[in-house]
Short mmCIF file of C-alpha atoms in Angstrom, two decimals:
data_model
loop_
_atom_site.label_atom_id
_atom_site.label_comp_id
_atom_site.label_asym_id
_atom_site.label_seq_id
_atom_site.Cartn_x
_atom_site.Cartn_y
_atom_site.Cartn_z
CA LEU K 1 80.96 104.16 122.77
CA CYS K 2 82.42 105.08 119.40
CA ASP K 3 81.34 103.60 116.10
CA PRO K 4 84.07 102.40 113.66
CA LEU K 5 84.84 105.38 111.34
CA LEU K 6 85.61 103.55 108.24
CA SER K 7 83.69 100.86 106.56
CA CYS K 8 84.93 99.43 103.24
CA SER K 9 82.37 98.83 100.40
CA GLY K 10 81.70 95.24 100.24
CA GLY K 11 82.70 92.41 97.88
CA ALA K 12 85.88 91.44 96.09
CA GLY K 13 85.93 93.37 92.71
CA ALA K 14 83.42 96.01 94.04
CA LEU K 15 86.17 98.76 94.17
CA ALA K 16 86.33 100.96 91.30
CA ARG K 17 89.66 101.78 89.76
CA TRP K 18 90.49 105.70 89.43
CA VAL K 19 93.37 107.50 88.31
CA LEU K 20 95.32 110.32 89.82
CA VAL K 21 96.45 113.38 88.13
CA GLU K 22 99.10 115.25 89.65
CA LEU K 23 99.66 119.05 88.82
CA GLN K 24 101.91 121.77 90.10
CA GLY K 25 100.21 124.60 91.56
CA GLU K 26 96.63 125.28 92.45
CA VAL K 27 93.15 124.74 90.87
CA GLU K 28 91.28 127.88 90.34
CA PRO K 29 88.14 128.49 88.38
CA ARG K 30 87.93 131.00 85.92
CA GLN K 31 86.82 134.38 87.52
CA GLY K 32 83.21 134.28 88.33
CA ARG K 33 82.68 130.63 87.50
CA GLU K 34 81.75 127.82 89.86
CA LEU K 35 84.12 125.00 89.99
CA ALA K 36 81.45 122.35 89.65
CA GLY K 37 81.05 121.56 85.82
CA SER K 38 83.76 123.73 84.68
CA LEU K 39 86.21 122.31 82.15
CA LEU K 40 89.72 121.59 83.16
CA GLY K 41 91.21 120.68 79.78
CA ASP K 42 91.88 117.80 77.30
CA LEU K 43 93.91 114.85 78.16
CA HIS K 44 95.75 113.16 75.37
CA TYR K 45 98.40 110.53 75.15
CA THR K 46 101.14 110.42 72.55
CA CYS K 47 101.31 107.18 70.52
CA GLU K 48 104.47 106.43 72.87
CA GLY K 49 102.14 106.55 75.92
CA VAL K 50 103.20 109.98 77.20
CA PRO K 51 100.25 111.99 78.68
CA VAL K 52 99.75 115.43 77.25
CA LEU K 53 97.34 117.82 79.06
CA ILE K 54 95.96 120.80 77.49
CA VAL K 55 94.79 123.42 80.24
CA GLY K 56 93.75 126.73 78.99
CA HIS K 57 96.64 128.27 77.41
CA HIS K 58 99.18 125.62 78.46
CA ILE K 59 100.29 122.40 77.30
CA LEU K 60 101.71 120.07 80.12
CA TYR K 61 103.82 116.86 79.34
CA GLY K 62 103.66 114.17 81.90
CA LYS K 63 104.48 110.59 82.59
CA VAL K 64 102.52 107.63 83.56
CA VAL K 65 103.63 106.32 87.07
CA GLN K 66 102.60 103.03 88.58
CA LEU K 67 102.21 103.79 92.36
CA GLU K 68 104.34 101.91 94.70
CA LYS K 69 101.88 102.66 97.26
CA PRO K 70 98.33 102.59 95.92
CA PHE K 71 95.88 104.93 97.26
CA ALA K 72 92.25 104.42 98.59
CA VAL K 73 89.69 107.14 97.99
CA LEU K 74 87.71 107.48 101.15
CA VAL K 75 84.27 109.40 100.59
CA LYS K 76 82.82 111.01 103.56
CA GLN K 77 79.18 109.91 104.44
CA GLY K 78 76.87 112.71 105.18
CA GLY K 79 78.69 116.05 105.00
CA ALA K 80 80.80 116.71 108.14
CA PRO K 81 83.78 118.91 109.43
CA GLN K 82 87.05 118.57 107.86
CA PRO K 83 89.57 116.12 109.20
CA SER K 84 91.37 117.27 112.41
CA PRO K 85 94.71 116.79 113.25
CA GLY K 86 93.90 113.97 115.59
CA GLY K 87 92.61 112.02 112.52
CA PRO K 88 89.51 111.79 110.42
CA HIS K 89 86.25 111.72 112.43
CA GLY K 90 83.07 110.76 110.95
CA HIS K 91 82.11 107.88 108.57
CA TYR K 92 84.07 107.23 105.63
CA THR K 93 83.38 104.50 102.79
CA VAL K 94 86.31 103.38 100.63
CA THR K 95 85.04 103.99 97.18
CA ALA K 96 87.85 103.25 94.80
CA LEU K 97 91.60 102.42 94.54
CA ILE K 98 94.12 104.30 92.66
CA LYS K 99 97.26 102.40 91.56
CA THR K 100 98.21 104.81 88.55
CA LYS K 101 99.21 108.42 88.27
CA LEU K 102 99.62 110.96 85.64
CA LEU K 103 102.36 113.14 86.83
CA PHE K 104 102.75 116.54 85.32
CA LYS K 105 105.98 118.11 86.51
CA THR K 106 107.06 119.91 83.48
CA ARG K 107 106.66 123.53 83.28
CA PRO K 108 103.61 124.35 81.29
CA LYS K 109 104.40 125.36 77.66
CA PRO K 110 102.28 128.28 76.91
CA ILE K 111 100.07 128.25 73.74
CA ILE K 112 101.17 131.34 71.81
CA THR K 113 97.83 132.38 70.05
CA HIS K 114 95.04 133.26 72.20
CA VAL K 115 92.46 133.00 69.36
CA PRO K 116 90.72 129.54 69.25
CA LYS K 117 89.93 128.33 65.88
CA LYS K 118 86.36 128.70 65.21
CA VAL K 119 84.40 125.87 63.97
CA ALA P 1 77.93 124.86 82.41
CA ALA P 2 79.58 122.65 79.83
CA MET P 3 78.34 119.32 81.27
CA SER P 4 77.14 118.23 77.87
CA GLY P 5 80.94 118.27 77.02
CA ARG P 6 83.19 119.05 74.18
CA SER P 7 82.79 117.72 70.85
CA ARG P 8 85.39 116.06 68.60
CA ALA P 9 85.53 119.31 66.61
CA GLU P 10 86.27 121.37 69.53
CA VAL P 11 88.89 118.93 70.65
CA GLN P 12 90.56 118.99 67.13
CA ALA P 13 90.36 122.73 67.16
CA THR P 14 92.34 123.02 70.30
CA LEU P 15 94.98 120.54 69.16
CA GLN P 16 95.49 122.75 65.94
CA THR P 17 95.79 125.80 68.02
CA ALA P 18 98.30 124.01 70.35
CA LYS P 19 100.18 123.03 67.28
CA LEU P 20 99.84 119.27 68.21
CA ASP P 21 99.86 116.79 65.44
CA PRO P 22 96.93 114.38 66.01
CA ALA P 23 98.82 111.72 64.07
CA GLU P 24 101.22 111.56 66.97
CA LEU P 25 98.48 111.01 69.42
CA LEU P 26 96.12 108.13 70.23
CA PRO P 27 92.67 108.85 68.91
CA ALA P 28 90.98 108.93 72.28
CA VAL P 29 90.81 111.91 74.22
CA HIS P 30 89.57 112.62 77.90
CA CYS P 31 87.84 115.98 78.25
CA LEU P 32 88.22 116.57 82.03
CA SER P 33 85.75 118.74 84.02
CA PHE P 34 85.01 119.14 87.50
CA GLY P 35 82.27 116.94 88.94
CA PRO P 36 79.38 118.45 90.80
CA GLN P 37 80.83 117.44 94.26
CA ALA P 38 84.43 118.08 93.26
CA GLY P 39 85.03 121.21 95.60
CA ALA P 40 82.96 119.96 98.61
CA GLY P 41 86.02 118.16 100.07
CA GLU P 42 84.23 115.03 100.66
CA CYS P 43 86.82 112.73 99.37
CA CYS P 44 90.18 112.25 100.83
CA LEU P 45 93.19 109.96 99.93
CA LEU P 46 94.64 107.27 102.03
CA GLN P 47 98.03 106.01 101.10
CA LEU P 48 98.16 102.07 101.58
CA GLU P 49 100.91 100.35 103.12
CA PRO P 50 101.85 96.93 101.33
CA GLY P 51 99.26 94.10 101.91
CA LEU P 52 96.37 96.63 102.57
CA CYS P 53 95.54 97.23 98.95
CA ALA P 54 95.26 93.42 98.47
CA GLU P 55 93.02 93.23 101.55
CA LEU P 56 90.66 95.71 100.18
CA GLU P 57 90.50 94.14 96.88
CA ALA P 58 89.70 90.87 98.72
CA GLY P 59 86.62 92.39 100.19
CA ARG P 60 87.96 92.84 103.69
CA SER P 61 87.42 95.92 105.69
CA LEU P 62 89.62 98.55 107.21
CA VAL P 63 88.47 100.45 110.21
CA ILE P 64 89.54 103.76 111.47
CA ARG P 65 89.48 103.87 115.50
CA GLY P 66 89.79 106.47 117.76
CA GLU P 67 87.74 108.83 120.07
CA LYS P 68 87.95 112.53 119.85
CA ASP P 69 90.64 112.68 122.32
CA GLU P 70 92.64 110.02 120.79
CA GLN P 71 95.06 110.02 117.67
CA ALA P 72 93.22 108.12 114.99
CA VAL P 73 94.63 104.60 113.98
CA LEU P 74 93.63 102.53 111.07
CA CYS P 75 93.17 98.84 111.58
CA SER P 76 93.16 95.92 109.23
CA LYS P 77 91.95 92.34 110.44
CA ASP P 78 95.44 91.90 112.14
CA LYS P 79 97.69 95.04 112.06
CA THR P 80 97.36 98.61 113.57
CA TYR P 81 98.69 101.71 111.91
CA GLU P 82 99.07 105.36 112.93
CA MET P 83 97.62 107.94 110.55
CA LYS P 84 99.25 111.02 109.63
CA ILE P 85 98.65 113.84 107.20
CA ALA P 86 101.23 114.34 104.33
CA ASP P 87 101.16 117.56 102.56
CA THR P 88 102.16 117.89 98.97
CA SER P 89 103.15 121.05 96.97
CA ASN P 90 101.34 119.62 94.00
CA MET P 91 97.65 119.36 93.52
CA LEU P 92 96.22 115.63 93.32
CA LEU P 93 93.05 115.26 91.09
CA PHE P 94 91.18 111.94 91.47
CA ILE P 95 89.39 110.87 88.34
CA PRO P 96 86.87 107.93 87.91
CA GLY P 97 86.71 106.24 84.42
CA CYS P 98 90.18 107.76 83.19
CA LYS P 99 91.98 105.25 81.09
CA THR P 100 95.62 104.62 80.77
CA PRO P 101 97.35 104.20 77.43
CA GLU P 102 97.53 100.57 77.75
CA GLU P 103 93.94 100.35 78.45
CA LEU P 104 93.07 102.51 75.58
CA ASN P 105 95.10 100.47 73.34
CA THR P 106 92.95 97.29 74.01
CA ASP P 107 89.85 99.23 73.77
CA PRO P 108 87.65 97.96 70.85
CA THR P 109 86.12 101.46 70.17
CA PRO P 110 89.21 103.47 69.78
CA CYS P 111 88.23 106.82 68.44
CA ASN P 112 86.29 108.66 71.00
CA VAL P 113 85.77 111.63 73.28
CA ILE P 114 85.59 110.52 77.00
CA HIS P 115 83.94 112.86 79.31
CA SER P 116 85.72 112.32 82.51
CA GLN P 117 84.44 113.99 85.75
CA ILE P 118 87.05 114.99 88.48
CA ALA P 119 85.54 113.70 91.49
CA GLY P 120 87.60 115.73 94.01
CA PHE P 121 91.14 116.97 94.50
CA SER P 122 93.30 117.65 97.26
CA ASN P 123 97.08 118.68 98.49
CA ASN P 124 97.39 116.12 101.06
CA TYR P 125 96.66 112.74 101.82
CA TRP P 126 96.80 110.21 104.87
CA GLU P 127 99.91 108.30 105.47
CA LEU P 128 100.06 105.26 107.38
CA ARG P 129 102.72 103.83 109.58
CA ARG P 130 102.48 100.59 111.31
CA CYS P 131 102.45 100.72 115.15
CA ARG P 132 102.06 98.86 118.33
CA PRO P 133 98.37 98.18 119.07
CA LYS P 134 97.07 100.23 121.98
CA LEU P 135 96.18 97.57 124.35
CA LYS P 136 96.67 99.03 127.76
CA LYS P 137 93.12 100.31 127.78
CA LEU P 138 91.87 96.83 127.21
CA ARG P 139 92.99 95.94 130.69
CA LYS P 140 91.89 99.19 132.24
CA LEU P 141 88.46 98.47 130.72
CA LEU P 142 88.21 94.93 132.06
CA MET P 143 89.57 95.96 135.38
CA GLU P 144 86.40 98.32 136.05
CA ASP P 145 84.49 95.23 137.08
CA PRO P 146 86.72 92.31 137.64
CA TYR P 147 84.82 89.03 138.20
CA GLU P 148 84.92 87.92 141.82
CA GLY P 149 83.13 84.56 141.68
CA PRO P 150 79.45 83.69 141.34
CA ASP P 151 78.61 83.95 144.90
CA ARG P 152 79.19 87.84 144.97
CA HIS P 153 75.83 89.81 144.67
CA LYS P 154 77.76 92.30 142.64
CA ASP P 155 77.66 90.04 139.73
CA GLN P 156 73.94 90.24 139.36
CA THR P 157 73.77 93.80 139.18
CA THR P 158 74.46 96.25 136.27
CA THR P 159 76.30 95.34 133.30
CA PHE P 160 77.44 98.97 132.75
CA SER P 161 81.19 98.50 132.77
CA ARG P 162 81.19 95.13 130.88
CA TYR P 163 82.15 94.60 127.48
CA THR P 164 81.18 92.33 124.66
CA THR P 165 83.59 91.69 121.87
CA GLU P 166 81.82 94.14 119.73
CA ASP P 167 82.13 96.79 122.71
CA LEU P 168 86.06 96.30 122.74
CA LEU P 169 86.30 96.51 118.88
CA SER P 170 84.75 99.84 118.99
CA LEU P 171 86.90 101.23 121.95
CA ILE P 172 90.24 99.77 121.63
CA GLN P 173 92.70 101.18 118.87
CA ALA P 174 93.95 97.96 117.67
CA SER P 175 93.06 95.29 115.17
CA GLU P 176 90.63 92.42 115.97
CA ASP P 177 93.16 89.85 116.06
CA GLU P 178 95.62 91.84 118.18
CA ILE P 179 92.76 92.30 120.52
CA LEU P 180 91.61 88.71 120.70
CA HIS P 181 95.27 87.76 121.17
CA GLN P 182 95.69 90.13 123.90
CA LEU P 183 92.53 88.87 125.82
CA GLN P 184 94.24 85.49 125.69
CA VAL P 185 97.42 86.90 127.02
CA ILE P 186 95.85 88.43 129.93
CA ASP P 187 93.71 85.27 130.63
CA ALA P 188 90.49 86.98 130.21
CA CYS P 189 87.38 84.84 129.87
CA LYS P 190 84.04 85.33 128.50
CA ILE P 191 81.12 84.96 130.92
CA GLU P 192 77.79 85.49 129.37
CA GLU P 193 79.00 87.17 126.32
CA TYR P 194 80.99 89.78 128.24
CA TRP P 195 84.73 89.55 128.47
CA ARG P 196 85.97 89.48 132.14
CA ILE P 197 89.26 89.41 133.94
CA LEU P 198 89.37 87.52 137.35
CA GLN P 199 89.98 89.57 140.44
CA PHE P 200 93.33 88.40 141.61
CA ASP P 201 92.18 87.02 145.00
CA TYR P 202 89.52 84.93 143.35
CA GLU P 203 91.98 83.80 140.71
CA MET P 204 94.37 82.54 143.57
CA LYS P 205 91.52 80.98 145.29
CA LEU P 206 90.91 78.89 142.18
CA LEU P 207 94.38 78.22 141.58
CA ASN P 208 94.91 77.02 145.23
CA HIS P 209 91.94 74.51 144.65
CA VAL P 210 93.64 73.02 141.80
CA THR P 211 97.37 72.89 143.23
CA GLN P 212 95.82 71.20 146.52
CA LEU P 213 94.12 68.85 144.46
CA ILE P 214 97.35 68.03 142.36
CA ASP P 215 99.11 67.44 145.60
CA SER P 216 96.39 65.39 147.48
CA GLU P 217 96.02 63.17 144.36
CA SER P 218 100.02 63.03 143.78
CA TRP P 219 99.22 63.93 140.08
CA SER P 220 102.51 64.75 137.99
CA LEU P 221 102.46 68.30 137.22
CA SER P 222 102.34 67.41 133.52
CA LYS P 223 99.47 65.28 133.69
CA VAL P 224 96.59 67.07 135.46
CA PRO P 225 93.08 65.24 134.40
CA LEU P 226 90.43 67.61 133.55
CA ARG P 227 87.67 65.26 134.16
CA THR P 228 88.70 64.60 137.70
CA CYS P 229 89.19 68.22 138.51
CA LEU P 230 85.67 69.07 137.39
CA GLU P 231 84.47 66.13 139.45
CA GLU P 232 86.28 67.13 142.63
CA LEU P 233 86.03 70.85 142.47
CA GLY P 234 82.76 71.23 140.64
CA SER P 235 80.80 71.58 144.00
CA LEU P 236 83.14 74.40 145.02
CA GLU P 237 83.32 76.46 141.89
CA PRO P 238 81.61 76.82 138.57
CA ARG P 239 83.10 74.26 136.02
CA GLU P 240 83.85 76.99 133.50
CA MET P 241 86.01 78.65 136.10
CA ILE P 242 87.88 75.25 136.85
CA GLU P 243 88.47 74.80 133.32
CA HIS P 244 89.51 78.49 132.93
CA ILE P 245 92.25 78.28 135.51
CA LEU P 246 93.36 75.06 134.07
CA LEU P 247 93.76 76.83 130.74
CA SER P 248 95.28 79.80 132.07
CA TYR P 249 98.03 78.22 134.26
CA GLY P 250 98.68 75.02 131.97
CA ARG P 251 98.82 73.62 128.42
CA LYS P 252 96.05 71.49 127.35
CA TYR P 253 96.41 68.33 125.42
CA VAL P 254 94.47 65.21 124.71
CA ASP P 255 96.04 61.66 125.25
CA ASP P 256 95.71 58.77 122.81
CA GLY P 257 92.56 57.55 124.74
CA GLY P 258 90.77 60.95 124.18
CA GLU P 259 91.19 62.11 127.77
CA VAL P 260 92.03 65.93 128.38
CA TYR P 261 94.91 66.73 130.50
CA PHE P 262 97.00 69.77 131.34
CA GLU P 263 100.71 70.25 131.46
CA MET P 264 101.05 72.90 134.36
CA HIS P 265 103.10 76.04 133.65
CA GLU P 266 105.48 75.84 136.75
CA ASP P 267 107.04 79.29 136.03
CA LYS P 268 103.47 80.96 135.79
CA ILE P 269 102.19 79.30 139.07
CA CYS P 270 105.34 80.47 140.77
CA ARG P 271 105.08 83.86 139.46
CA ALA P 272 101.30 84.27 140.58
CA ILE P 273 102.23 83.07 144.09
CA ALA P 274 105.11 85.70 144.14
CA GLN P 275 102.51 88.36 143.34
CA MET P 276 100.33 87.26 145.89
CA LEU P 277 103.21 87.66 148.55
CA LEU P 278 104.50 90.89 147.35
CA GLN P 279 101.38 92.96 147.04
CA ASN P 280 101.12 92.93 150.78
CA ALA P 281 103.92 95.40 151.35
CA VAL P 282 105.87 98.10 149.81
CA LYS P 283 108.99 95.99 149.62
CA PHE P 284 110.62 92.95 151.22
CA ASN P 285 113.82 91.52 152.39
CA LEU P 286 115.11 89.50 149.47
CA SER P 287 116.37 86.43 151.21
CA GLU P 288 113.36 86.34 153.47
CA PHE P 289 111.02 86.60 150.48
CA GLN P 290 112.77 83.95 148.74
CA GLU P 291 112.44 81.50 151.53
CA VAL P 292 108.75 82.15 152.04
CA TRP P 293 108.05 81.99 148.29
CA GLN P 294 109.80 78.47 147.80
CA GLN P 295 107.55 77.31 150.70
CA SER P 296 104.43 78.59 149.44
CA VAL P 297 104.54 77.05 145.90
CA PRO P 298 103.23 73.49 145.22
CA GLU P 299 105.46 70.42 145.97
CA GLY P 300 107.90 69.69 143.21
CA MET P 301 108.04 73.22 141.96
CA THR P 302 111.17 75.40 142.18
CA THR P 303 111.25 78.98 142.38
CA ARG P 304 113.79 81.35 140.51
CA LEU P 305 113.99 85.17 140.45
CA ASP P 306 114.05 85.07 136.51
CA GLN P 307 110.45 83.89 136.81
CA LEU P 308 109.58 87.51 138.07
CA LYS P 309 110.80 89.45 135.15
CA GLY P 310 108.30 92.51 134.40
CA LEU P 311 106.67 91.70 137.86
CA ALA P 312 109.01 92.51 140.41
CA LEU P 313 112.42 94.37 140.82
CA VAL P 314 115.47 93.47 142.98
CA ASP P 315 117.31 96.22 144.65
CA ARG P 316 120.97 95.00 145.06
CA SER P 317 122.27 98.37 146.25
CA SER P 318 120.37 98.30 149.53
CA ARG P 319 121.46 96.55 152.61
CA PRO P 320 119.80 93.96 153.12
CA GLU P 321 118.80 93.50 149.37
CA THR P 322 115.37 93.95 148.89
CA ILE P 323 112.71 93.05 146.26
CA PHE P 324 109.26 95.04 145.51
CA LEU P 325 106.46 94.63 143.13
CA LEU P 326 106.66 96.51 139.65
CA LYS P 327 104.39 95.49 137.02
CA VAL P 328 105.11 96.43 133.55
CA GLU P 329 101.41 96.52 132.68
CA ASP P 330 101.15 99.36 135.29
CA LEU P 331 103.61 101.64 133.34
CA PRO P 332 102.89 104.03 130.74
CA GLU P 333 102.08 102.85 127.39
CA ASP P 334 103.98 105.75 125.54
CA THR P 335 107.48 105.11 124.97
CA GLN P 336 109.02 108.42 126.13
CA GLU P 337 106.70 108.34 129.13
CA ARG P 338 107.55 104.79 130.08
CA PHE P 339 111.35 105.61 130.09
CA ASN P 340 110.50 108.76 132.22
CA SER P 341 108.76 106.60 134.57
CA LEU P 342 111.36 103.79 134.82
CA PHE P 343 114.18 106.61 135.42
CA GLY P 344 111.98 108.13 138.02
CA ILE P 345 111.95 104.75 139.91
CA ARG P 346 115.59 103.97 139.53
CA GLU P 347 118.29 106.49 138.10
CA LYS P 348 120.51 103.79 136.59
CA TRP P 349 119.51 100.58 135.23
CA THR P 350 121.45 97.54 133.65
CA GLU P 351 120.22 96.23 130.39
CA VAL P 352 119.16 92.86 132.20
CA ASP P 353 116.91 94.50 134.73
CA ILE P 354 115.47 97.30 132.18
CA THR P 355 114.62 94.78 129.52
CA PRO P 356 111.67 93.15 130.81
CA TYR P 357 110.13 96.80 131.40
CA ILE P 358 110.80 97.92 127.84
CA GLN P 359 110.43 94.71 125.50
CA ASP P 360 106.90 95.28 124.68
CA LEU P 361 107.77 98.85 123.41
CA CYS P 362 109.83 97.40 120.63
CA ALA P 363 108.28 97.95 117.06
CA GLU P 364 108.41 95.28 114.40
CA LYS P 365 112.10 94.28 113.93
CA GLN P 366 113.31 96.74 116.58
CA THR P 367 115.56 95.51 119.29
CA VAL P 368 115.80 96.64 123.08
CA GLY P 369 119.21 97.78 122.32
CA ALA P 370 118.07 100.21 119.49
CA LEU P 371 115.57 101.52 122.20
CA LEU P 372 118.06 102.10 124.63
CA THR P 373 120.36 103.95 122.05
CA LYS P 374 117.43 106.09 121.39
CA TYR P 375 115.85 106.78 124.84
CA ALA P 376 118.77 106.46 127.21
CA ARG P 377 122.29 107.34 127.80
CA CYS P 378 124.96 104.70 128.49
CA SER P 379 127.67 105.00 131.16
CA MET P 380 129.93 102.81 133.29
CA LEU P 381 129.25 102.04 136.97
CA ASN P 382 131.75 100.02 138.59
CA GLY P 383 132.68 98.31 135.63
CA VAL P 384 129.10 97.49 134.67
CA LYS P 385 127.45 99.28 131.82
CA VAL P 386 124.34 101.10 133.03
CA TYR P 387 121.50 103.42 131.35
CA ASN P 388 120.17 106.52 132.73
CA SER P 389 118.04 109.28 131.40
CA ARG P 390 118.87 111.54 128.52
CA ARG P 391 117.28 114.39 130.39
CA PRO P 392 117.20 115.89 133.78
CA ILE P 393 114.71 114.11 136.04
CA SER P 394 112.04 116.79 137.50
#
């Protein structure tokens, strides 16, 4: 007999609201550093509500998108193998809902100077 | 590691280097860093079809069902969805506690540095597509140990291949509502917490008790009293079984006096008796069958071939014309496999003949015509439109 593979966290209003940030390309840590704990960048918004992300030496301009189809974030309980083509196996919990994404599609504008101002 | 986070001064310095004017920006800034489990791949995204988000927010559950050899499906309380991975060329980062501009504008403490940890990232997500519930397995499980009546010793032995509602929920790739509805459709009953299907012979035995009683009491077929049935038949069979057979083959109602009656389903009774006759041979001479069949049904009932849709098939090309048992529930569940099977049985089908055998394959809002267009090829035979396979039959 097979246990149900997904259980939802209980109670109305118990689900957190997260945000999705969509970037072009891949996320790679700076050489020699672990991903966990490392900085991605600073996220600002203009007064008009345009998101601006400063990542390394790049400035990315994006837009706030209300998702037509929201996402549920599933968190695996107790580390297990990756989802197989047949479908996710193992226990998952719905942890959060995502209704908004910050989409950064524009080509990054490089910051010309490489020298950060010392404080 | 920079877990303690960047300071306001560092943020301002970066803005300056980037030549961005703080006056054009909202005062708050999110400093994004990767959380401790971000790279572990423990989080994944599930894209929600309309209605599912509201269900989750209302505190209802979604369940993923499927054994290792099955394609996983996602079930809400009343619907079933296929799951498929969708790849994106972009990177999706999921961030708790990240505020949108609207949320910041209503924030009472506007000027702050918000340290947000990225919980995970992915370049794919699960997509859902509403599908037919996979219910063929339900009948298969219940047929492992059909109920043959209380006298049989078999029933006192192991409950190994018997299933409770919970068992079925964990084994069948369908939503709870769809499973419960199907149990009703197939006339399953609960005996001591287990769902059971009656063995056909026992079912006919029960039905026969009832129809003979109707006959001997000269009751109207639309007003069969429960109380009297239980009184007269209670010594022959368990009361639950008498009531079950009445519920299976009739519509229950209560009259003004509070008495329970059943309006018997003539079509269903005739159909069951046809099955009983047809299962004894490979095929029958049609006219002989029709005669025997009419004689076998209760007084006052009229047999018609259209009562046998999805149960039997008439061969009008043979001389003499014949009829044989072909039950739709014995055919494959997968659409392509079903069509292959049907075209293996008969090369060319009229729409009228094939419809009962493909009706259940239609998705929400899909017509039989649309299915035929997709899975069959149309041609004319003696002035009649017929359908045959799109592919050569092996």
